[in-house]
Amino acid sequence: MNLLDLDPAGAEKTIGAWVSAHGLPRYRTEQIARRLWQQPVGAWRDVSDLPATLREALDRDLPIVRLEVQSMELSSDGTKKFLWRLADGEMIESVLIPSGTRRTLCISSQAGCALGCVFCATGRMGFRRNLTVAEIAGQVREIVLRDPTDRPTNIVFMGMGEPLLNWPAVDTTLTILNHEQGFGIGARHITVSTVGIIPGMERLRARPEQFRLAISLHSPNPASRIGLMPVEKKYALGDVIAEARRFGRRVTFEYVMIAGRNDSDGDADQLARLARPLAAHVNLLPLHPGGAPGLTPTSGNRIRIFAERLREAGVEAVVRRSRGLDINAACGQLYVEMAEKRRRTESAASPG
Ligand code: SAH
Ligand code: SF4
């Protein structure tokens, strides 16, 4: 039983049952529950306001499961990249990006990714496995535990993996992030990024909270999009846009700029025709290294012209600054080298 896999209501119920089974006063439930996410502790033995015997019993019956930090790298721009080792040896990354009073944490939802977008380093790793709730929300928890002044104000599901292909775990994690008895982060400060997994978008839409949705578009027409994102075959651009319209809240389009692939004036005009009716906000991202060789970033000047063309067509477009590039922590660069090395050694060692 891992309490950290439950949502706050479920955890409270489980703790409540345990507390009453042990003949303890009811107020203990709240005192214990708040140590899961509100004031996290690494182990029950560290909770000094609980009796020692109770702490021991908790560590025995309802132990707190941790993510092990394998490394932490600090970029010259203040961005921090955390590499976590999971219980089965899989590795995932989170990136903390400070900006003024804001601290945005970019979290992973899967180890690797099955979707193989050609420009993305995680895509090149292939799919390893889905993360559990405790592993996704645990990325936030561990960072708060290490340094309370790092407590994230914003969360983006833009690390490794496709969150909407791990919906049950992401669903519960969203509750933990937002809930008063969880991390208490406002829904408008939590963004789920997807390539357009339509069933997942429908589920996110069904939630009453105002979570934000970012759609990784990367091309305004199906023929060229399919060359960048194989998922276009399964969930076609037109259907993704239609679902974005049904979402009812303003969405963001993510658009990685790749020279000669999606950065012409014609592309800008087509993109504007998709974005304007939705009042979608467009984030233009300079292409970062790590994807397929042979892709070239669009020049800074060309990105500015593209952005200006969108604005002239009445679309809100922002060129995103690359953060954490010096430590390979930028969007799309997350990739666990050790997994690759291990696979290489394994295949080198295999007979034949
Ligand atoms: N799978 C989800 C969320 C993780 S990817 C998705 O694709 O939306 C997070 C963001 O990183 C996406 O917007 C993605 O397009 C972007 N990204 C991927 N590779 C990139 C690269 N090489 N350079 C810049 N951004 C990249
Ligand atoms: Fe997966 Fe997103 Fe990378 Fe595409 S961009 S391979 S969906 S993580």
PDB file of N, CA and C in Angstrom, residues 229-327:
ATOM      1  N   MET A 229       5.574  13.899 -37.043  1.00  0.00           N
ATOM      2  CA  MET A 229       4.882  13.260 -35.922  1.00  0.00           C
ATOM      3  C   MET A 229       4.056  12.082 -36.430  1.00  0.00           C
ATOM      4  N   PRO A 230       4.565  10.873 -36.269  1.00  0.00           N
ATOM      5  CA  PRO A 230       3.826   9.699 -36.763  1.00  0.00           C
ATOM      6  C   PRO A 230       2.410   9.582 -36.183  1.00  0.00           C
ATOM      7  N   VAL A 231       2.163  10.197 -35.019  1.00  0.00           N
ATOM      8  CA  VAL A 231       0.841  10.099 -34.385  1.00  0.00           C
ATOM      9  C   VAL A 231      -0.263  10.709 -35.251  1.00  0.00           C
ATOM     10  N   GLU A 232       0.130  11.569 -36.193  1.00  0.00           N
ATOM     11  CA  GLU A 232      -0.847  12.167 -37.123  1.00  0.00           C
ATOM     12  C   GLU A 232      -1.693  11.095 -37.830  1.00  0.00           C
ATOM     13  N   LYS A 233      -1.083   9.903 -38.045  1.00  0.00           N
ATOM     14  CA  LYS A 233      -1.814   8.802 -38.685  1.00  0.00           C
ATOM     15  C   LYS A 233      -3.006   8.369 -37.844  1.00  0.00           C
ATOM     16  N   LYS A 234      -2.817   8.380 -36.536  1.00  0.00           N
ATOM     17  CA  LYS A 234      -3.870   7.887 -35.640  1.00  0.00           C
ATOM     18  C   LYS A 234      -4.852   9.003 -35.274  1.00  0.00           C
ATOM     19  N   TYR A 235      -4.326  10.152 -34.905  1.00  0.00           N
ATOM     20  CA  TYR A 235      -5.185  11.280 -34.528  1.00  0.00           C
ATOM     21  C   TYR A 235      -4.874  12.442 -35.459  1.00  0.00           C
ATOM     22  N   ALA A 236      -5.738  12.610 -36.457  1.00  0.00           N
ATOM     23  CA  ALA A 236      -5.476  13.565 -37.523  1.00  0.00           C
ATOM     24  C   ALA A 236      -5.685  15.004 -37.045  1.00  0.00           C
ATOM     25  N   LEU A 237      -4.882  15.887 -37.629  1.00  0.00           N
ATOM     26  CA  LEU A 237      -4.895  17.303 -37.274  1.00  0.00           C
ATOM     27  C   LEU A 237      -6.312  17.892 -37.197  1.00  0.00           C
ATOM     28  N   GLY A 238      -7.127  17.621 -38.216  1.00  0.00           N
ATOM     29  CA  GLY A 238      -8.474  18.195 -38.251  1.00  0.00           C
ATOM     30  C   GLY A 238      -9.297  17.777 -37.037  1.00  0.00           C
ATOM     31  N   ASP A 239      -9.161  16.509 -36.638  1.00  0.00           N
ATOM     32  CA  ASP A 239      -9.916  16.019 -35.480  1.00  0.00           C
ATOM     33  C   ASP A 239      -9.380  16.610 -34.179  1.00  0.00           C
ATOM     34  N   VAL A 240      -8.061  16.804 -34.132  1.00  0.00           N
ATOM     35  CA  VAL A 240      -7.446  17.395 -32.940  1.00  0.00           C
ATOM     36  C   VAL A 240      -7.941  18.838 -32.768  1.00  0.00           C
ATOM     37  N   ILE A 241      -7.992  19.568 -33.887  1.00  0.00           N
ATOM     38  CA  ILE A 241      -8.463  20.956 -33.840  1.00  0.00           C
ATOM     39  C   ILE A 241      -9.940  20.997 -33.409  1.00  0.00           C
ATOM     40  N   ALA A 242     -10.717  20.058 -33.941  1.00  0.00           N
ATOM     41  CA  ALA A 242     -12.150  20.017 -33.575  1.00  0.00           C
ATOM     42  C   ALA A 242     -12.298  19.759 -32.072  1.00  0.00           C
ATOM     43  N   GLU A 243     -11.492  18.877 -31.533  1.00  0.00           N
ATOM     44  CA  GLU A 243     -11.560  18.602 -30.095  1.00  0.00           C
ATOM     45  C   GLU A 243     -11.064  19.814 -29.295  1.00  0.00           C
ATOM     46  N   ALA A 244     -10.067  20.519 -29.831  1.00  0.00           N
ATOM     47  CA  ALA A 244      -9.576  21.732 -29.165  1.00  0.00           C
ATOM     48  C   ALA A 244     -10.701  22.765 -29.065  1.00  0.00           C
ATOM     49  N   ARG A 245     -11.538  22.817 -30.104  1.00  0.00           N
ATOM     50  CA  ARG A 245     -12.665  23.753 -30.094  1.00  0.00           C
ATOM     51  C   ARG A 245     -13.659  23.358 -29.001  1.00  0.00           C
ATOM     52  N   ARG A 246     -13.916  22.042 -28.888  1.00  0.00           N
ATOM     53  CA  ARG A 246     -14.851  21.572 -27.859  1.00  0.00           C
ATOM     54  C   ARG A 246     -14.319  21.797 -26.450  1.00  0.00           C
ATOM     55  N   PHE A 247     -13.006  21.922 -26.320  1.00  0.00           N
ATOM     56  CA  PHE A 247     -12.392  22.065 -24.995  1.00  0.00           C
ATOM     57  C   PHE A 247     -12.983  23.266 -24.253  1.00  0.00           C
ATOM     58  N   GLY A 248     -13.335  24.300 -25.018  1.00  0.00           N
ATOM     59  CA  GLY A 248     -14.072  25.406 -24.413  1.00  0.00           C
ATOM     60  C   GLY A 248     -13.216  26.431 -23.703  1.00  0.00           C
ATOM     61  N   ARG A 249     -12.005  26.093 -23.356  1.00  0.00           N
ATOM     62  CA  ARG A 249     -11.094  27.072 -22.768  1.00  0.00           C
ATOM     63  C   ARG A 249     -10.007  27.342 -23.800  1.00  0.00           C
ATOM     64  N   ARG A 250      -9.361  28.460 -23.637  1.00  0.00           N
ATOM     65  CA  ARG A 250      -8.323  28.848 -24.571  1.00  0.00           C
ATOM     66  C   ARG A 250      -7.161  27.851 -24.511  1.00  0.00           C
ATOM     67  N   VAL A 251      -6.702  27.397 -25.656  1.00  0.00           N
ATOM     68  CA  VAL A 251      -5.594  26.446 -25.687  1.00  0.00           C
ATOM     69  C   VAL A 251      -4.332  27.121 -26.221  1.00  0.00           C
ATOM     70  N   THR A 252      -3.213  26.467 -26.009  1.00  0.00           N
ATOM     71  CA  THR A 252      -1.940  26.929 -26.548  1.00  0.00           C
ATOM     72  C   THR A 252      -1.484  25.945 -27.614  1.00  0.00           C
ATOM     73  N   PHE A 253      -0.962  26.448 -28.721  1.00  0.00           N
ATOM     74  CA  PHE A 253      -0.313  25.584 -29.710  1.00  0.00           C
ATOM     75  C   PHE A 253       1.197  25.677 -29.505  1.00  0.00           C
ATOM     76  N   GLU A 254       1.826  24.515 -29.352  1.00  0.00           N
ATOM     77  CA  GLU A 254       3.294  24.467 -29.288  1.00  0.00           C
ATOM     78  C   GLU A 254       3.795  24.203 -30.704  1.00  0.00           C
ATOM     79  N   TYR A 255       4.822  24.924 -31.090  1.00  0.00           N
ATOM     80  CA  TYR A 255       5.288  24.843 -32.473  1.00  0.00           C
ATOM     81  C   TYR A 255       6.808  24.949 -32.504  1.00  0.00           C
ATOM     82  N   VAL A 256       7.465  23.802 -32.690  1.00  0.00           N
ATOM     83  CA  VAL A 256       8.930  23.770 -32.777  1.00  0.00           C
ATOM     84  C   VAL A 256       9.351  24.168 -34.186  1.00  0.00           C
ATOM     85  N   MET A 257      10.231  25.128 -34.294  1.00  0.00           N
ATOM     86  CA  MET A 257      10.579  25.671 -35.614  1.00  0.00           C
ATOM     87  C   MET A 257      11.769  24.945 -36.245  1.00  0.00           C
ATOM     88  N   ILE A 258      11.512  24.282 -37.363  1.00  0.00           N
ATOM     89  CA  ILE A 258      12.524  23.462 -38.034  1.00  0.00           C
ATOM     90  C   ILE A 258      12.723  23.991 -39.460  1.00  0.00           C
ATOM     91  N   ALA A 259      13.962  24.325 -39.777  1.00  0.00           N
ATOM     92  CA  ALA A 259      14.249  24.972 -41.066  1.00  0.00           C
ATOM     93  C   ALA A 259      13.751  24.119 -42.235  1.00  0.00           C
ATOM     94  N   GLY A 260      12.998  24.779 -43.126  1.00  0.00           N
ATOM     95  CA  GLY A 260      12.550  24.125 -44.352  1.00  0.00           C
ATOM     96  C   GLY A 260      11.436  23.099 -44.159  1.00  0.00           C
ATOM     97  N   ARG A 261      11.027  22.850 -42.928  1.00  0.00           N
ATOM     98  CA  ARG A 261      10.012  21.828 -42.686  1.00  0.00           C
ATOM     99  C   ARG A 261       8.652  22.432 -42.317  1.00  0.00           C
ATOM    100  N   ASN A 262       8.689  23.529 -41.559  1.00  0.00           N
ATOM    101  CA  ASN A 262       7.410  24.081 -41.086  1.00  0.00           C
ATOM    102  C   ASN A 262       7.482  25.590 -40.883  1.00  0.00           C
ATOM    103  N   ASP A 263       8.464  26.260 -41.522  1.00  0.00           N
ATOM    104  CA  ASP A 263       8.710  27.664 -41.187  1.00  0.00           C
ATOM    105  C   ASP A 263       8.534  28.640 -42.359  1.00  0.00           C
ATOM    106  N   SER A 264       7.777  28.236 -43.388  1.00  0.00           N
ATOM    107  CA  SER A 264       7.577  29.146 -44.526  1.00  0.00           C
ATOM    108  C   SER A 264       6.456  30.159 -44.237  1.00  0.00           C
ATOM    109  N   ASP A 265       6.358  31.178 -45.077  1.00  0.00           N
ATOM    110  CA  ASP A 265       5.249  32.133 -44.953  1.00  0.00           C
ATOM    111  C   ASP A 265       3.912  31.411 -45.094  1.00  0.00           C
ATOM    112  N   GLY A 266       3.869  30.456 -46.013  1.00  0.00           N
ATOM    113  CA  GLY A 266       2.642  29.678 -46.217  1.00  0.00           C
ATOM    114  C   GLY A 266       2.256  28.917 -44.955  1.00  0.00           C
ATOM    115  N   ASP A 267       3.262  28.354 -44.270  1.00  0.00           N
ATOM    116  CA  ASP A 267       2.988  27.655 -43.009  1.00  0.00           C
ATOM    117  C   ASP A 267       2.390  28.624 -41.981  1.00  0.00           C
ATOM    118  N   ALA A 268       2.961  29.821 -41.911  1.00  0.00           N
ATOM    119  CA  ALA A 268       2.459  30.822 -40.958  1.00  0.00           C
ATOM    120  C   ALA A 268       0.998  31.154 -41.272  1.00  0.00           C
ATOM    121  N   ASP A 269       0.693  31.315 -42.562  1.00  0.00           N
ATOM    122  CA  ASP A 269      -0.683  31.671 -42.934  1.00  0.00           C
ATOM    123  C   ASP A 269      -1.656  30.545 -42.576  1.00  0.00           C
ATOM    124  N   GLN A 270      -1.231  29.293 -42.868  1.00  0.00           N
ATOM    125  CA  GLN A 270      -2.096  28.154 -42.536  1.00  0.00           C
ATOM    126  C   GLN A 270      -2.273  28.025 -41.018  1.00  0.00           C
ATOM    127  N   LEU A 271      -1.177  28.227 -40.291  1.00  0.00           N
ATOM    128  CA  LEU A 271      -1.237  28.148 -38.829  1.00  0.00           C
ATOM    129  C   LEU A 271      -2.186  29.212 -38.286  1.00  0.00           C
ATOM    130  N   ALA A 272      -2.114  30.405 -38.849  1.00  0.00           N
ATOM    131  CA  ALA A 272      -2.998  31.486 -38.404  1.00  0.00           C
ATOM    132  C   ALA A 272      -4.461  31.117 -38.643  1.00  0.00           C
ATOM    133  N   ARG A 273      -4.722  30.451 -39.767  1.00  0.00           N
ATOM    134  CA  ARG A 273      -6.113  30.058 -40.055  1.00  0.00           C
ATOM    135  C   ARG A 273      -6.636  29.023 -39.051  1.00  0.00           C
ATOM    136  N   LEU A 274      -5.739  28.224 -38.493  1.00  0.00           N
ATOM    137  CA  LEU A 274      -6.161  27.264 -37.469  1.00  0.00           C
ATOM    138  C   LEU A 274      -6.310  27.936 -36.107  1.00  0.00           C
ATOM    139  N   ALA A 275      -5.380  28.834 -35.806  1.00  0.00           N
ATOM    140  CA  ALA A 275      -5.307  29.399 -34.451  1.00  0.00           C
ATOM    141  C   ALA A 275      -6.367  30.469 -34.213  1.00  0.00           C
ATOM    142  N   ARG A 276      -6.630  31.279 -35.242  1.00  0.00           N
ATOM    143  CA  ARG A 276      -7.470  32.454 -35.000  1.00  0.00           C
ATOM    144  C   ARG A 276      -8.891  32.138 -34.557  1.00  0.00           C
ATOM    145  N   PRO A 277      -9.571  31.212 -35.229  1.00  0.00           N
ATOM    146  CA  PRO A 277     -10.959  30.923 -34.793  1.00  0.00           C
ATOM    147  C   PRO A 277     -11.025  30.405 -33.358  1.00  0.00           C
ATOM    148  N   LEU A 278      -9.936  29.803 -32.875  1.00  0.00           N
ATOM    149  CA  LEU A 278      -9.915  29.269 -31.500  1.00  0.00           C
ATOM    150  C   LEU A 278      -9.385  30.301 -30.511  1.00  0.00           C
ATOM    151  N   ALA A 279      -8.907  31.429 -31.020  1.00  0.00           N
ATOM    152  CA  ALA A 279      -8.158  32.385 -30.203  1.00  0.00           C
ATOM    153  C   ALA A 279      -7.017  31.678 -29.494  1.00  0.00           C
ATOM    154  N   ALA A 280      -6.445  30.693 -30.166  1.00  0.00           N
ATOM    155  CA  ALA A 280      -5.340  29.940 -29.554  1.00  0.00           C
ATOM    156  C   ALA A 280      -4.097  30.809 -29.486  1.00  0.00           C
ATOM    157  N   HIS A 281      -3.340  30.571 -28.456  1.00  0.00           N
ATOM    158  CA  HIS A 281      -2.090  31.260 -28.230  1.00  0.00           C
ATOM    159  C   HIS A 281      -0.996  30.384 -28.840  1.00  0.00           C
ATOM    160  N   VAL A 282      -0.079  30.959 -29.616  1.00  0.00           N
ATOM    161  CA  VAL A 282       0.964  30.126 -30.246  1.00  0.00           C
ATOM    162  C   VAL A 282       2.310  30.366 -29.564  1.00  0.00           C
ATOM    163  N   ASN A 283       2.930  29.268 -29.108  1.00  0.00           N
ATOM    164  CA  ASN A 283       4.281  29.312 -28.552  1.00  0.00           C
ATOM    165  C   ASN A 283       5.245  28.789 -29.593  1.00  0.00           C
ATOM    166  N   LEU A 284       6.141  29.635 -30.059  1.00  0.00           N
ATOM    167  CA  LEU A 284       7.142  29.188 -31.023  1.00  0.00           C
ATOM    168  C   LEU A 284       8.400  28.790 -30.262  1.00  0.00           C
ATOM    169  N   LEU A 285       8.851  27.571 -30.487  1.00  0.00           N
ATOM    170  CA  LEU A 285      10.034  27.078 -29.775  1.00  0.00           C
ATOM    171  C   LEU A 285      11.181  26.877 -30.743  1.00  0.00           C
ATOM    172  N   PRO A 286      12.343  27.475 -30.438  1.00  0.00           N
ATOM    173  CA  PRO A 286      13.504  27.165 -31.279  1.00  0.00           C
ATOM    174  C   PRO A 286      13.802  25.666 -31.148  1.00  0.00           C
ATOM    175  N   LEU A 287      14.128  25.011 -32.255  1.00  0.00           N
ATOM    176  CA  LEU A 287      14.457  23.581 -32.209  1.00  0.00           C
ATOM    177  C   LEU A 287      15.723  23.367 -31.383  1.00  0.00           C
ATOM    178  N   HIS A 288      15.630  22.459 -30.422  1.00  0.00           N
ATOM    179  CA  HIS A 288      16.801  22.103 -29.627  1.00  0.00           C
ATOM    180  C   HIS A 288      17.438  20.839 -30.179  1.00  0.00           C
ATOM    181  N   PRO A 289      18.728  20.674 -29.954  1.00  0.00           N
ATOM    182  CA  PRO A 289      19.382  19.464 -30.449  1.00  0.00           C
ATOM    183  C   PRO A 289      18.896  18.234 -29.684  1.00  0.00           C
ATOM    184  N   GLY A 290      19.096  17.074 -30.257  1.00  0.00           N
ATOM    185  CA  GLY A 290      18.745  15.834 -29.557  1.00  0.00           C
ATOM    186  C   GLY A 290      17.813  14.929 -30.342  1.00  0.00           C
ATOM    187  N   GLY A 291      17.130  15.508 -31.338  1.00  0.00           N
ATOM    188  CA  GLY A 291      16.236  14.702 -32.175  1.00  0.00           C
ATOM    189  C   GLY A 291      17.013  14.043 -33.311  1.00  0.00           C
ATOM    190  N   ALA A 292      16.293  13.727 -34.395  1.00  0.00           N
ATOM    191  CA  ALA A 292      16.944  13.077 -35.533  1.00  0.00           C
ATOM    192  C   ALA A 292      18.046  13.979 -36.080  1.00  0.00           C
ATOM    193  N   PRO A 293      19.170  13.392 -36.494  1.00  0.00           N
ATOM    194  CA  PRO A 293      20.204  14.206 -37.119  1.00  0.00           C
ATOM    195  C   PRO A 293      19.658  14.719 -38.444  1.00  0.00           C
ATOM    196  N   GLY A 294      20.183  15.854 -38.895  1.00  0.00           N
ATOM    197  CA  GLY A 294      19.718  16.366 -40.189  1.00  0.00           C
ATOM    198  C   GLY A 294      18.620  17.396 -40.068  1.00  0.00           C
ATOM    199  N   LEU A 295      18.103  17.619 -38.867  1.00  0.00           N
ATOM    200  CA  LEU A 295      17.127  18.698 -38.693  1.00  0.00           C
ATOM    201  C   LEU A 295      17.887  19.949 -38.264  1.00  0.00           C
ATOM    202  N   THR A 296      17.532  21.063 -38.893  1.00  0.00           N
ATOM    203  CA  THR A 296      18.225  22.317 -38.602  1.00  0.00           C
ATOM    204  C   THR A 296      17.252  23.293 -37.959  1.00  0.00           C
ATOM    205  N   PRO A 297      17.703  23.991 -36.917  1.00  0.00           N
ATOM    206  CA  PRO A 297      16.806  24.999 -36.328  1.00  0.00           C
ATOM    207  C   PRO A 297      16.563  26.156 -37.293  1.00  0.00           C
ATOM    208  N   THR A 298      15.366  26.687 -37.267  1.00  0.00           N
ATOM    209  CA  THR A 298      15.066  27.918 -37.996  1.00  0.00           C
ATOM    210  C   THR A 298      15.877  29.055 -37.363  1.00  0.00           C
ATOM    211  N   SER A 299      16.409  29.957 -38.188  1.00  0.00           N
ATOM    212  CA  SER A 299      17.220  31.055 -37.641  1.00  0.00           C
ATOM    213  C   SER A 299      16.353  31.981 -36.784  1.00  0.00           C
ATOM    214  N   GLY A 300      17.003  32.645 -35.853  1.00  0.00           N
ATOM    215  CA  GLY A 300      16.300  33.562 -34.961  1.00  0.00           C
ATOM    216  C   GLY A 300      15.547  34.632 -35.744  1.00  0.00           C
ATOM    217  N   ASN A 301      16.182  35.113 -36.808  1.00  0.00           N
ATOM    218  CA  ASN A 301      15.561  36.145 -37.617  1.00  0.00           C
ATOM    219  C   ASN A 301      14.290  35.632 -38.293  1.00  0.00           C
ATOM    220  N   ARG A 302      14.390  34.445 -38.834  1.00  0.00           N
ATOM    221  CA  ARG A 302      13.239  33.825 -39.516  1.00  0.00           C
ATOM    222  C   ARG A 302      12.097  33.566 -38.513  1.00  0.00           C
ATOM    223  N   ILE A 303      12.442  33.150 -37.287  1.00  0.00           N
ATOM    224  CA  ILE A 303      11.413  32.917 -36.263  1.00  0.00           C
ATOM    225  C   ILE A 303      10.666  34.225 -35.979  1.00  0.00           C
ATOM    226  N   ARG A 304      11.429  35.334 -35.906  1.00  0.00           N
ATOM    227  CA  ARG A 304      10.799  36.634 -35.638  1.00  0.00           C
ATOM    228  C   ARG A 304       9.846  37.035 -36.765  1.00  0.00           C
ATOM    229  N   ILE A 305      10.261  36.781 -37.998  1.00  0.00           N
ATOM    230  CA  ILE A 305       9.406  37.114 -39.148  1.00  0.00           C
ATOM    231  C   ILE A 305       8.120  36.268 -39.114  1.00  0.00           C
ATOM    232  N   PHE A 306       8.286  34.997 -38.796  1.00  0.00           N
ATOM    233  CA  PHE A 306       7.162  34.058 -38.703  1.00  0.00           C
ATOM    234  C   PHE A 306       6.181  34.522 -37.620  1.00  0.00           C
ATOM    235  N   ALA A 307       6.740  34.898 -36.464  1.00  0.00           N
ATOM    236  CA  ALA A 307       5.903  35.355 -35.344  1.00  0.00           C
ATOM    237  C   ALA A 307       5.147  36.620 -35.735  1.00  0.00           C
ATOM    238  N   GLU A 308       5.847  37.529 -36.409  1.00  0.00           N
ATOM    239  CA  GLU A 308       5.240  38.798 -36.820  1.00  0.00           C
ATOM    240  C   GLU A 308       4.091  38.550 -37.803  1.00  0.00           C
ATOM    241  N   ARG A 309       4.290  37.599 -38.704  1.00  0.00           N
ATOM    242  CA  ARG A 309       3.258  37.258 -39.683  1.00  0.00           C
ATOM    243  C   ARG A 309       2.007  36.710 -38.984  1.00  0.00           C
ATOM    244  N   LEU A 310       2.222  35.912 -37.937  1.00  0.00           N
ATOM    245  CA  LEU A 310       1.087  35.399 -37.165  1.00  0.00           C
ATOM    246  C   LEU A 310       0.351  36.555 -36.487  1.00  0.00           C
ATOM    247  N   ARG A 311       1.110  37.459 -35.899  1.00  0.00           N
ATOM    248  CA  ARG A 311       0.498  38.599 -35.182  1.00  0.00           C
ATOM    249  C   ARG A 311      -0.290  39.474 -36.141  1.00  0.00           C
ATOM    250  N   GLU A 312       0.272  39.674 -37.332  1.00  0.00           N
ATOM    251  CA  GLU A 312      -0.448  40.484 -38.323  1.00  0.00           C
ATOM    252  C   GLU A 312      -1.768  39.832 -38.719  1.00  0.00           C
ATOM    253  N   ALA A 313      -1.806  38.503 -38.619  1.00  0.00           N
ATOM    254  CA  ALA A 313      -3.044  37.777 -38.940  1.00  0.00           C
ATOM    255  C   ALA A 313      -3.955  37.675 -37.714  1.00  0.00           C
ATOM    256  N   GLY A 314      -3.600  38.374 -36.649  1.00  0.00           N
ATOM    257  CA  GLY A 314      -4.478  38.429 -35.480  1.00  0.00           C
ATOM    258  C   GLY A 314      -4.285  37.288 -34.486  1.00  0.00           C
ATOM    259  N   VAL A 315      -3.105  36.669 -34.521  1.00  0.00           N
ATOM    260  CA  VAL A 315      -2.834  35.555 -33.606  1.00  0.00           C
ATOM    261  C   VAL A 315      -1.793  35.984 -32.571  1.00  0.00           C
ATOM    262  N   GLU A 316      -2.058  35.628 -31.324  1.00  0.00           N
ATOM    263  CA  GLU A 316      -1.088  35.908 -30.271  1.00  0.00           C
ATOM    264  C   GLU A 316       0.048  34.907 -30.363  1.00  0.00           C
ATOM    265  N   ALA A 317       1.235  35.382 -30.672  1.00  0.00           N
ATOM    266  CA  ALA A 317       2.366  34.463 -30.833  1.00  0.00           C
ATOM    267  C   ALA A 317       3.539  34.929 -29.985  1.00  0.00           C
ATOM    268  N   VAL A 318       4.168  33.998 -29.302  1.00  0.00           N
ATOM    269  CA  VAL A 318       5.303  34.312 -28.443  1.00  0.00           C
ATOM    270  C   VAL A 318       6.460  33.397 -28.815  1.00  0.00           C
ATOM    271  N   VAL A 319       7.659  33.958 -28.913  1.00  0.00           N
ATOM    272  CA  VAL A 319       8.845  33.134 -29.144  1.00  0.00           C
ATOM    273  C   VAL A 319       9.397  32.759 -27.777  1.00  0.00           C
ATOM    274  N   ARG A 320       9.399  31.498 -27.496  1.00  0.00           N
ATOM    275  CA  ARG A 320       9.845  31.063 -26.171  1.00  0.00           C
ATOM    276  C   ARG A 320      11.362  31.065 -26.093  1.00  0.00           C
ATOM    277  N   ARG A 321      11.834  31.552 -24.956  1.00  0.00           N
ATOM    278  CA  ARG A 321      13.259  31.566 -24.688  1.00  0.00           C
ATOM    279  C   ARG A 321      13.700  30.144 -24.347  1.00  0.00           C
ATOM    280  N   SER A 322      14.829  29.717 -24.848  1.00  0.00           N
ATOM    281  CA  SER A 322      15.343  28.397 -24.472  1.00  0.00           C
ATOM    282  C   SER A 322      15.989  28.491 -23.106  1.00  0.00           C
ATOM    283  N   ARG A 323      15.585  27.619 -22.201  1.00  0.00           N
ATOM    284  CA  ARG A 323      16.179  27.621 -20.868  1.00  0.00           C
ATOM    285  C   ARG A 323      16.893  26.303 -20.633  1.00  0.00           C
ATOM    286  N   GLY A 324      17.990  26.374 -19.902  1.00  0.00           N
ATOM    287  CA  GLY A 324      18.694  25.158 -19.500  1.00  0.00           C
ATOM    288  C   GLY A 324      19.382  24.414 -20.631  1.00  0.00           C
ATOM    289  N   LEU A 325      19.667  25.130 -21.732  1.00  0.00           N
ATOM    290  CA  LEU A 325      20.299  24.460 -22.879  1.00  0.00           C
ATOM    291  C   LEU A 325      21.668  23.881 -22.529  1.00  0.00           C
ATOM    292  N   ASP A 326      22.414  24.614 -21.670  1.00  0.00           N
ATOM    293  CA  ASP A 326      23.776  24.164 -21.355  1.00  0.00           C
ATOM    294  C   ASP A 326      23.821  22.854 -20.570  1.00  0.00           C
ATOM    295  N   ILE A 327      22.688  22.465 -19.983  1.00  0.00           N
ATOM    296  CA  ILE A 327      22.665  21.187 -19.263  1.00  0.00           C
ATOM    297  C   ILE A 327      21.682  20.211 -19.924  1.00  0.00           C
TER     298      ILE A 327
END
